[in-house]
CSV table of C-alpha atoms in Angstrom, one decimal:
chain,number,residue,atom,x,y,z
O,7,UNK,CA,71.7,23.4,-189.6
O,8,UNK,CA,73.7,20.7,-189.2
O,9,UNK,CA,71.9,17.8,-187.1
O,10,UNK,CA,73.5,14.7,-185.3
O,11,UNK,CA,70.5,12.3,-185.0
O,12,UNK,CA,71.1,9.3,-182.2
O,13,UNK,CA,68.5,6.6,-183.3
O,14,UNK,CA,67.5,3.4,-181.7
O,15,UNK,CA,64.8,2.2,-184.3
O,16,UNK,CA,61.5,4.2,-183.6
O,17,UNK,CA,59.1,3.9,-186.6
O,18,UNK,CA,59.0,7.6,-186.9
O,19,UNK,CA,62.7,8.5,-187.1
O,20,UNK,CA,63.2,8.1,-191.3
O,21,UNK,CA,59.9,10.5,-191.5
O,22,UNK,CA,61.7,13.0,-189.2
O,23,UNK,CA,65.0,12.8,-191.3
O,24,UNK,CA,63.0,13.2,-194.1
O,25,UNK,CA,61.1,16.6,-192.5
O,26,UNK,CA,64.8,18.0,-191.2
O,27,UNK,CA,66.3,17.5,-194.4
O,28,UNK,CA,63.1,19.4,-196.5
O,29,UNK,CA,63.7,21.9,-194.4
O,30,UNK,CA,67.3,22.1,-195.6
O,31,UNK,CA,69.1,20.7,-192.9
O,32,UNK,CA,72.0,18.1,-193.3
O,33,UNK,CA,71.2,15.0,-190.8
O,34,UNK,CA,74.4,12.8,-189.6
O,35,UNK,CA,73.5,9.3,-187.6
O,36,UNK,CA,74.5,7.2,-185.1
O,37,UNK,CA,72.8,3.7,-185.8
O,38,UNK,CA,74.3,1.2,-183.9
O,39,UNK,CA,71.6,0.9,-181.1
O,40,UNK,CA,69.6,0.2,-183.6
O,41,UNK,CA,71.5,-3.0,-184.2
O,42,UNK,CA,72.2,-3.8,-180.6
O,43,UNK,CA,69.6,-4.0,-178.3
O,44,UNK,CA,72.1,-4.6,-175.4
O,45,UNK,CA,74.3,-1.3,-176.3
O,46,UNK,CA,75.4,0.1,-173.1
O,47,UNK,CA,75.1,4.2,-171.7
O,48,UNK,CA,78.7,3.9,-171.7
O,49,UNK,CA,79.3,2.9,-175.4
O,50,UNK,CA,76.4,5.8,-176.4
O,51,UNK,CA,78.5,8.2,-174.9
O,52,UNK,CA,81.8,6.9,-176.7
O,53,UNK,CA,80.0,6.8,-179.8
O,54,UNK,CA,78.6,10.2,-178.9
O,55,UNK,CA,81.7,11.9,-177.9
O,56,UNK,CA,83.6,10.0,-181.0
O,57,UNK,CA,81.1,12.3,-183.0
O,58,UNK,CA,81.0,15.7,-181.6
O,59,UNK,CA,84.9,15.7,-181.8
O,60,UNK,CA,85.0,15.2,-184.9
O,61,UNK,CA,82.7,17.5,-186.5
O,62,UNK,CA,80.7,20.8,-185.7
O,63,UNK,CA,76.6,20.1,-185.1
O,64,UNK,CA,74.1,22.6,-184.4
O,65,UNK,CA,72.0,20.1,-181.5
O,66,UNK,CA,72.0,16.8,-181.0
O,67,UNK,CA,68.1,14.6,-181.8
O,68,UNK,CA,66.9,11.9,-180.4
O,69,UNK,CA,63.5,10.5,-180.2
O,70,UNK,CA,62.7,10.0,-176.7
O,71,UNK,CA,64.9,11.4,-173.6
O,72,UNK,CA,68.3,9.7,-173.4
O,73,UNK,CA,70.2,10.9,-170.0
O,74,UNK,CA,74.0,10.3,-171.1
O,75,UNK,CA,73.2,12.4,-174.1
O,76,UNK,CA,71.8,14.5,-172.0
O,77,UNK,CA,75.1,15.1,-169.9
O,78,UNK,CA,77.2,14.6,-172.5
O,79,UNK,CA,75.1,17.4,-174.6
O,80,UNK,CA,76.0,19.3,-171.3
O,81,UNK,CA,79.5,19.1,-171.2
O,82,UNK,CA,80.0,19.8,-174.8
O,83,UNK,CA,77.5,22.6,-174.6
O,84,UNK,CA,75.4,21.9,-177.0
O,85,UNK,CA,71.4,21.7,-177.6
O,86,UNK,CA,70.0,18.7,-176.9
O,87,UNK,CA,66.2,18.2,-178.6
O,88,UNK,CA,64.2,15.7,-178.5
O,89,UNK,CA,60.6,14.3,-178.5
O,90,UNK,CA,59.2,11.6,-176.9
O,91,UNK,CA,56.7,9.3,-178.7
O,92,UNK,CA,56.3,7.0,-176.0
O,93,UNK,CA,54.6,7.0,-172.6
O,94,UNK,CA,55.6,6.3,-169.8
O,95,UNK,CA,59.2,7.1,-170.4
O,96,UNK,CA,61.0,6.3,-167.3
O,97,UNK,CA,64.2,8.1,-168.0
O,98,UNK,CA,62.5,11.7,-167.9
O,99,UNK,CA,62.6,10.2,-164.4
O,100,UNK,CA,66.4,11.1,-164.1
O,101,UNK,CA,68.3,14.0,-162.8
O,102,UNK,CA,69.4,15.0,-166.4
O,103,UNK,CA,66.3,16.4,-167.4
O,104,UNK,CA,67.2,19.6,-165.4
O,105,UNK,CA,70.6,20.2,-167.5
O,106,UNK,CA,70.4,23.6,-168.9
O,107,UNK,CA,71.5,22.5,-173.1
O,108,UNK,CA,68.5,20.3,-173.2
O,109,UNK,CA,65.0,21.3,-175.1
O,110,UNK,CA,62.8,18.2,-174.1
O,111,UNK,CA,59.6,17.7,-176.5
O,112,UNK,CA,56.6,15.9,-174.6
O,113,UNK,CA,53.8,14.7,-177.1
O,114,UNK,CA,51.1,14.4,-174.1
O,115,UNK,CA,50.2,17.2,-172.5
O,116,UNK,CA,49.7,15.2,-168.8
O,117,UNK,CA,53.6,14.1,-169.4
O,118,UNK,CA,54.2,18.0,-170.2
O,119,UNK,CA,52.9,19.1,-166.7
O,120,UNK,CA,54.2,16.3,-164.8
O,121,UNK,CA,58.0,16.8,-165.7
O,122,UNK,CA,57.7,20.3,-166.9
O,123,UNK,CA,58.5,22.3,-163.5
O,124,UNK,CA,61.7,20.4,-162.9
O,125,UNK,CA,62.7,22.6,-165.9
O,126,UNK,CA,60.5,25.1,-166.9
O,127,UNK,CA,62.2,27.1,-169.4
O,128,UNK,CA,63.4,23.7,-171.7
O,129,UNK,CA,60.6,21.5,-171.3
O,130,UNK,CA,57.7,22.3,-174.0
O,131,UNK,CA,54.5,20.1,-175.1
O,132,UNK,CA,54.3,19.2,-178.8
O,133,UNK,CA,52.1,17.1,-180.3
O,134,UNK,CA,53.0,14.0,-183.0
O,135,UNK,CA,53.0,14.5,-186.6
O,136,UNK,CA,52.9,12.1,-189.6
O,137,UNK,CA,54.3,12.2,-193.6
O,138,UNK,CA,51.7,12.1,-196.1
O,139,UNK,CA,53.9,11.7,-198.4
O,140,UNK,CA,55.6,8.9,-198.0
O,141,UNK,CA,52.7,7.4,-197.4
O,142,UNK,CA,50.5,8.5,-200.6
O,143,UNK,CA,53.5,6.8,-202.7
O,144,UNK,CA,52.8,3.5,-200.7
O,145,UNK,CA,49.1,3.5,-201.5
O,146,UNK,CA,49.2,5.0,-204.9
O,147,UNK,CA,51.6,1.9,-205.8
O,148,UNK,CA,48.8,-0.7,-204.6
O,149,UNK,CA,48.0,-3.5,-206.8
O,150,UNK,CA,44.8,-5.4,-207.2
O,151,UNK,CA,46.1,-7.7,-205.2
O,152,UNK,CA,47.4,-5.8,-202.2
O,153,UNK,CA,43.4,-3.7,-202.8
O,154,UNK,CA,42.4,-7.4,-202.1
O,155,UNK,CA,44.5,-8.4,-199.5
O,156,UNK,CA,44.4,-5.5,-197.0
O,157,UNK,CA,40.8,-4.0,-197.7
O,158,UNK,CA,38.0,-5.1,-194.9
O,159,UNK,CA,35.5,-3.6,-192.5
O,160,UNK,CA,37.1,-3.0,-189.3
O,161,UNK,CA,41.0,-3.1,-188.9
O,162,UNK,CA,43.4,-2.5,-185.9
O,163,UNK,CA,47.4,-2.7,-185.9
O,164,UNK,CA,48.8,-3.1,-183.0
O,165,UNK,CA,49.2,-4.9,-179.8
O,166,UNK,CA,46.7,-6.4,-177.6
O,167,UNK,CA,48.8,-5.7,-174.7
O,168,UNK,CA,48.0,-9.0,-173.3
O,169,UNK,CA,51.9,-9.9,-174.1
O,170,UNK,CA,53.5,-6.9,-172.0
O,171,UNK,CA,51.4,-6.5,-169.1
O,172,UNK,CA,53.8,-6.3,-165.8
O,173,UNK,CA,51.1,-5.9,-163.9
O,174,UNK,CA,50.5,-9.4,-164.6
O,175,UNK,CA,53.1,-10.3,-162.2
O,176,UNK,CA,51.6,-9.8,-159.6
O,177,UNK,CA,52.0,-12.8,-156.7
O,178,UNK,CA,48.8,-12.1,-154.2
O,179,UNK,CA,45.7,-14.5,-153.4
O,180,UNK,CA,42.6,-12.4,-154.0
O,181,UNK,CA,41.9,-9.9,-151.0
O,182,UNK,CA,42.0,-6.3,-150.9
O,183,UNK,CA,44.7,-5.2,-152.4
O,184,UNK,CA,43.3,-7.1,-155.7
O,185,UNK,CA,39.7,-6.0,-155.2
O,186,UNK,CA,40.9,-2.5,-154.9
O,187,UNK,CA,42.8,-2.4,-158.2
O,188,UNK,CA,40.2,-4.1,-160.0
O,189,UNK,CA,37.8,-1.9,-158.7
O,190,UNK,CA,39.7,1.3,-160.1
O,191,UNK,CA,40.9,-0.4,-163.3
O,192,UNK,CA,37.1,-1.9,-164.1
O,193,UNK,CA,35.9,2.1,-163.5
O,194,UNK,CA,39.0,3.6,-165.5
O,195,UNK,CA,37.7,1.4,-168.6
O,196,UNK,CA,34.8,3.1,-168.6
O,197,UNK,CA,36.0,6.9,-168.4
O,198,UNK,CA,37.7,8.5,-171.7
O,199,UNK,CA,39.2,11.3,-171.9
O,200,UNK,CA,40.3,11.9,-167.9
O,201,UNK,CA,42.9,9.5,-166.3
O,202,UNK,CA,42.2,9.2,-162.4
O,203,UNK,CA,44.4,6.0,-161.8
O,204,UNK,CA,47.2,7.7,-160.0
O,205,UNK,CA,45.5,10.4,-158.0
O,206,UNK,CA,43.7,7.4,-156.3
O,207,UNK,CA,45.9,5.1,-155.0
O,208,UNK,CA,46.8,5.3,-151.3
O,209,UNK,CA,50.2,5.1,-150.5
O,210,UNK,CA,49.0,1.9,-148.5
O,211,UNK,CA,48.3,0.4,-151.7
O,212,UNK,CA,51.6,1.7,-153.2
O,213,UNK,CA,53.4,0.0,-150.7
O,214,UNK,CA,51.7,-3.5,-150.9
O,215,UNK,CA,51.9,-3.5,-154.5
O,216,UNK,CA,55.2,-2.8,-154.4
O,217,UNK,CA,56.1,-5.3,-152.1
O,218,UNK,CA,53.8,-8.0,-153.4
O,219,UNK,CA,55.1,-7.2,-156.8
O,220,UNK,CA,57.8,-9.7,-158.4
O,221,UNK,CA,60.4,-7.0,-160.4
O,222,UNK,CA,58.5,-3.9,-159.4
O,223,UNK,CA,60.7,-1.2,-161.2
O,224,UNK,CA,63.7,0.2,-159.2
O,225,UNK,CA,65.3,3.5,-160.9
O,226,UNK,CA,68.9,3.5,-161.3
O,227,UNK,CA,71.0,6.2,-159.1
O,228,UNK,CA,70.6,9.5,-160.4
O,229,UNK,CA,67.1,9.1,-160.8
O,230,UNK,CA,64.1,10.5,-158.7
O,231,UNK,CA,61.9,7.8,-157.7
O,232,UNK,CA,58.0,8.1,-157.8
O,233,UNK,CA,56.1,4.3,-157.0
O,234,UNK,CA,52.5,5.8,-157.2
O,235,UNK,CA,53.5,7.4,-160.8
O,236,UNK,CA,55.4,4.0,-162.2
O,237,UNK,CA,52.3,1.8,-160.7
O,238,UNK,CA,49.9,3.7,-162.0
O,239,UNK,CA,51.0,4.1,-165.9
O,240,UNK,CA,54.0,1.3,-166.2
O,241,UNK,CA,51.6,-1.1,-164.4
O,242,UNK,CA,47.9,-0.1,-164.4
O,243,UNK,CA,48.0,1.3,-167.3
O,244,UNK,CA,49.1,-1.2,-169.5
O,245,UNK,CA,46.4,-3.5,-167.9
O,246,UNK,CA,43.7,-1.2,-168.7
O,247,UNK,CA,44.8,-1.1,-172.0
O,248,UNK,CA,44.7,-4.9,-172.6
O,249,UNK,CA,41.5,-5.1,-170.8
O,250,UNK,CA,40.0,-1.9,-173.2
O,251,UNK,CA,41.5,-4.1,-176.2
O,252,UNK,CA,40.4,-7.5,-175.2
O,253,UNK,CA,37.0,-5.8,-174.8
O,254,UNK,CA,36.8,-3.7,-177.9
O,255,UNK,CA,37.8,-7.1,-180.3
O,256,UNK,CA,35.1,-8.6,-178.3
O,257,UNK,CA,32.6,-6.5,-178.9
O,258,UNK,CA,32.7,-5.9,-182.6
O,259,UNK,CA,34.3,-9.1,-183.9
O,260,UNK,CA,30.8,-10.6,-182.8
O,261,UNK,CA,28.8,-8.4,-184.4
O,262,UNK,CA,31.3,-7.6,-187.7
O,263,UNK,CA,34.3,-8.4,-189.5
O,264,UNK,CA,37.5,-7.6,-187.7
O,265,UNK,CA,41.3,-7.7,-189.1
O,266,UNK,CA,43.6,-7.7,-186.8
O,267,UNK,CA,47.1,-7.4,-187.4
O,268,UNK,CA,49.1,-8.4,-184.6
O,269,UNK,CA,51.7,-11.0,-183.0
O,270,UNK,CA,49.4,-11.1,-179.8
O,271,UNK,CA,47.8,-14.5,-178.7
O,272,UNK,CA,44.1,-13.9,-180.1
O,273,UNK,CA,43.0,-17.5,-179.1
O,274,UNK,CA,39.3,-16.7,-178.6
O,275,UNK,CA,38.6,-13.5,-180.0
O,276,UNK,CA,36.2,-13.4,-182.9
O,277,UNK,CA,38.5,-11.7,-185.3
O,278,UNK,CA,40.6,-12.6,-187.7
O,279,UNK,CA,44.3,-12.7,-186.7
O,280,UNK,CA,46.5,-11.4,-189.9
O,281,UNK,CA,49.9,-11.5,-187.9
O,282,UNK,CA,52.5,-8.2,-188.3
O,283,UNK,CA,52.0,-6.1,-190.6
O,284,UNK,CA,55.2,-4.1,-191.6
O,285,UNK,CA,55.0,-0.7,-191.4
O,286,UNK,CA,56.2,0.8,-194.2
O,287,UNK,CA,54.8,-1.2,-197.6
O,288,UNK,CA,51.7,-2.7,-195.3
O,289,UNK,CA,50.6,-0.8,-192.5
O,290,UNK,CA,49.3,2.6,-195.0
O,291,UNK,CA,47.3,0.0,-197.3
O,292,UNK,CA,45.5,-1.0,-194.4
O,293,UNK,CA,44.9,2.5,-193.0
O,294,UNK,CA,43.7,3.4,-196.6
O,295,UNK,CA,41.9,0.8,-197.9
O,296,UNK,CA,40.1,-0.6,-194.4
O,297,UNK,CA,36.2,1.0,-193.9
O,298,UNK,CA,37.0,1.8,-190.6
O,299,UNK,CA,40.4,1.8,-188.3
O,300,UNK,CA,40.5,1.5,-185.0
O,301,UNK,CA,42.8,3.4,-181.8
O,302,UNK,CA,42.4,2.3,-178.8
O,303,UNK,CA,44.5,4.6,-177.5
O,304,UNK,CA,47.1,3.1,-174.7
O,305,UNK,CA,46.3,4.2,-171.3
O,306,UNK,CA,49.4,5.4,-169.8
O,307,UNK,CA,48.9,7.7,-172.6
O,308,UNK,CA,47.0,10.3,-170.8
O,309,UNK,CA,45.6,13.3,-172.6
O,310,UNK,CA,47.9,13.2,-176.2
O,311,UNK,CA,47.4,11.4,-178.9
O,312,UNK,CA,49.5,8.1,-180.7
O,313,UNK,CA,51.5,8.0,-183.8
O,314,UNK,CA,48.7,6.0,-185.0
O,315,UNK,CA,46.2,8.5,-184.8
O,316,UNK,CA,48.4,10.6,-187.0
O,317,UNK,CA,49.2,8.1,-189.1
O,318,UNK,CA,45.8,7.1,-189.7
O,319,UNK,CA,45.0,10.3,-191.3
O,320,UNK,CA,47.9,10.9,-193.3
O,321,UNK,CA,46.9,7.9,-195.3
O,322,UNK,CA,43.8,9.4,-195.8
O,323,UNK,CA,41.8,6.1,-194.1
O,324,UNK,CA,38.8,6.7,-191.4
O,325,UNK,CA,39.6,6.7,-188.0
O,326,UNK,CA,37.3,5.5,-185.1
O,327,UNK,CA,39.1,6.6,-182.0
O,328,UNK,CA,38.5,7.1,-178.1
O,329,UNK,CA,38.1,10.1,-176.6
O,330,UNK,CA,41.4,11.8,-175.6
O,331,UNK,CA,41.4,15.1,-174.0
O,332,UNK,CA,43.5,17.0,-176.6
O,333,UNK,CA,41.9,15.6,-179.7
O,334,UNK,CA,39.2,18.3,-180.1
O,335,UNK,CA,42.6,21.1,-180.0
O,336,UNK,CA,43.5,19.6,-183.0
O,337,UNK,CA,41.0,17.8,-185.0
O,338,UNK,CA,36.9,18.5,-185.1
O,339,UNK,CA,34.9,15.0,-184.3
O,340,UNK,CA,32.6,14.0,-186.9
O,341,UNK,CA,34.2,16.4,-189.4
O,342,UNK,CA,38.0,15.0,-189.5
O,343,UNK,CA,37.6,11.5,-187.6
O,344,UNK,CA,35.1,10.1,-185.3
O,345,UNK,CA,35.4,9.1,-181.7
O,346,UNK,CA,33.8,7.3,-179.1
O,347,UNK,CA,32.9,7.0,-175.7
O,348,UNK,CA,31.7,3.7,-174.4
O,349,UNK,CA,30.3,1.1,-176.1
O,350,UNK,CA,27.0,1.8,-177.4
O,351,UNK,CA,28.3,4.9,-178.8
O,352,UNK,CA,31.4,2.6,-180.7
O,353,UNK,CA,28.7,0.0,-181.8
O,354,UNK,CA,26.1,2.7,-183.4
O,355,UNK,CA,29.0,4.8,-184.5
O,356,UNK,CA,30.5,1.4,-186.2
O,357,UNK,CA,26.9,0.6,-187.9
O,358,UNK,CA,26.9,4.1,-189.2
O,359,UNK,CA,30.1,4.4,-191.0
O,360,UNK,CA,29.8,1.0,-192.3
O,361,UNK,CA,26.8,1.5,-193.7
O,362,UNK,CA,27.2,5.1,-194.9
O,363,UNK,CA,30.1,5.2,-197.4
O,364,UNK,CA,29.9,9.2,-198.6
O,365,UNK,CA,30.2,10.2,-194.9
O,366,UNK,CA,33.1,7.9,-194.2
O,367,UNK,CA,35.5,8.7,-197.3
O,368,UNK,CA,34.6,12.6,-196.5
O,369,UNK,CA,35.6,12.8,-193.0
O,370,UNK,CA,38.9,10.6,-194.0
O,371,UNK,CA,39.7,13.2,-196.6
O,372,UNK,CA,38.9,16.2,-194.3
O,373,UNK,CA,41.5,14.2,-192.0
O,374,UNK,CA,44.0,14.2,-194.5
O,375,UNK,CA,43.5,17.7,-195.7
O,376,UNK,CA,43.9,18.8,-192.0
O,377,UNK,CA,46.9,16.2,-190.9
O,378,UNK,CA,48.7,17.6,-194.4
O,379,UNK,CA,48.3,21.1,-193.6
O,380,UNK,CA,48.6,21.2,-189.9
O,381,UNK,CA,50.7,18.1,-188.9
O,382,UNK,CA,53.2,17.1,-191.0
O,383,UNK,CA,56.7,16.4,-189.2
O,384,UNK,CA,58.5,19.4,-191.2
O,385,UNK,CA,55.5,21.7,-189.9
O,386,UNK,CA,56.4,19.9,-187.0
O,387,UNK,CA,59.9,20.2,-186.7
O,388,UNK,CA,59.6,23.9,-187.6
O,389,UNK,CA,57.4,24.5,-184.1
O,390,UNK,CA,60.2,22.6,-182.7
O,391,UNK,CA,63.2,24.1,-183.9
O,392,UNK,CA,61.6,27.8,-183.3
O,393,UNK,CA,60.7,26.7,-179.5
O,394,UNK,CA,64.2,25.7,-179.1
O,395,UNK,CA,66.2,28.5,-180.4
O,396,UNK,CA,63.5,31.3,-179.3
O,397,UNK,CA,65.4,30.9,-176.0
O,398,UNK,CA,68.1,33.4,-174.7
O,399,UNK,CA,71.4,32.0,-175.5
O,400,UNK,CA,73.0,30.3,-172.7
């Protein structure tokens, strides 16, 4: 097949080129988005359209949902796949997702069944995937001093959230409507694996948030709007996730030694701040060579599971993880990765695998084994492609 990929910079798009080509697929790009932040719908679709005139593709690939490659997918009638990574993703909130030429991937299975009626038949859940092999080439490469550098107890990468919280916005002397969301956010942090946020907010409480809001998030035209959805995972959930994160480097830089790589304000925190760590030559050596990785999983993240998770694996390093819903569907607790579910179950479970080195590197090689056989991105992509063209033609 021949394959027009539309990137915009995901971490995860040279791993999927990599998967479609070892399939034997020929992969063209568009890259300019990827350069330009400020790249318009309306120079995508000239790009887009510059493209498909030109030469033949078998779909066009993107990673998360893009609308105008939606429509123009439509018009040219021609497959449109892709998979989103993210969540939320606000343009599955458009009008396009119902066009006919589209096969829409959804990595959590709470995103599948919320989007999944408006199109039944080209909608489909798939989880993430990672690439072992890129990353065993990374880590097999190490030096002494990158063994050094990037080996510790406890490590996380990633945000605290702390610097892209919205909900922070929020202009309203304590009363109610704060007590109320504070109330529901304080009991969310407590429950893995089941996210209640939106089924419990009134549309009272919709509507003064909305209003009391600065920048509450207005779709464009075209779009189907949904307040109690957008406030519950653009807003709540991101401050559940920096309150889950604040907490967790809380709780176990005061008791162990915690790297955290980040560009998040960790003025504070008893942990030790290692700034960014780039993905590709850094981020495996820390999956690999740290005792124990954390993933805090993000909260508008529902019931799947991150890139990191994957990721995590693939480089063969333990994983200490919260509860999500669909892990057990694709990994065994205790046998591939370990996962908790409040925090005397994170602090005895961090003790243990500290302190018991056969069990750790076991489970992170029955990770890997499993991740390599069941989730690589050109197993994958393979699910993917098959779901898409088991259709009936159009």
């Amino acid at each position: 097949m021949k394959i027009l990929f539309y990137r915009y910079g995901s971490i995860c798009e040279p791993d999927i080129i990599d998967g479609f080509c070892e399939l034997g697929n020929e992969v063209v790009t568009i890259t300019e988005e990827i350069y330009n932040k400020k790249l318009l719908p309306s120079e995508g679709v000239a790009l887009l359209n510059e493209a498909l005139q030109k030469a033949s593709y078998d779909f066009v690939f993107s990673i998360n949902f893009y609308p105008f490659i939606s429509e123009v997918c439509n018009i040219f009638q021609i497959r449109y796949l892709c998979w989103t990574v993210d969540s939320p993703v606000m343009e599955l909130y458009s009008d396009s997702i119902r066009n006919p030429w589209n096969r829409i991937f959804l990595f959590d299975r709470a995103q599948y069944n919320e989007f999944s009626r408006y199109n039944p038949s080209c909608i489909f859940h798939l989880p993430l995937a990672s690439n072992p092999t890129r990353w065993k080439k990374v880590i097999s490469s190490a030096t002494d001093d990158d063994i050094s550098r990037f080996s510790g107890d406890i490590s996380f990468v990633g945000s605290l959230y702390t610097e892209k919280c919205p909900y922070d916005r929020l202009k309203k002397e304590p009363g109610y409507l704060t007590g109320y969301l504070e109330g529901i956010m304080a009991a969310q942090l407590k429950v893995y694996g089941y996210n209640f946020l939106e089924e419990i907010l009134p549309d009272s409480i919709v509507e003064e948030f909305r209003n009391s809001l600065e920048g509450f998030y207005t779709p464009p035209t075209g779009f189907r709007r949904n307040d109690r959805a957008t406030m519950a995972q653009l807003y709540l959930g991101a401050k559940v996730t920096a309150m889950e994160r604040l907490w967790l480097m809380q709780t176990l830089g005061s008791k162990y030694s915690v790297d955290l790589y980040t560009a998040s304000d960790t003025t504070g925190l008893p942990v030790h701040n290692r700034g960014l760590a780039k993905t590709l030559t850094e981020m495996p050596l820390i999956f690999h060579f740290s005792k124990i990785n954390l993933n805090p999983t993000a909260k508008s993240i529902r019931t799947g599971l991150p890139l990191r998770l994957f990721d995590v694996l693939a480089c063969e390093g333990f994983l200490l993880t919260n509860y999500q819903s669909e892990l057990t569907d694709y990994f065994t607790p205790g046998q591939d990765l370990e996962c908790y579910t409040g925090e005397d179950d994170l602090l005895s479970k961090a003790e243990y695998y500290l302190t018991h080195e056969n069990d750790r590197k076991e489970i992170a090689h029955n990770g890997y084994l499993a991740l390599e056989k069941y989730h690589s991105y050109p197993e994958r992509l393979l699910q993917m492609i098959s779901l898409a063209y088991g259709l009936d033609e159009i």
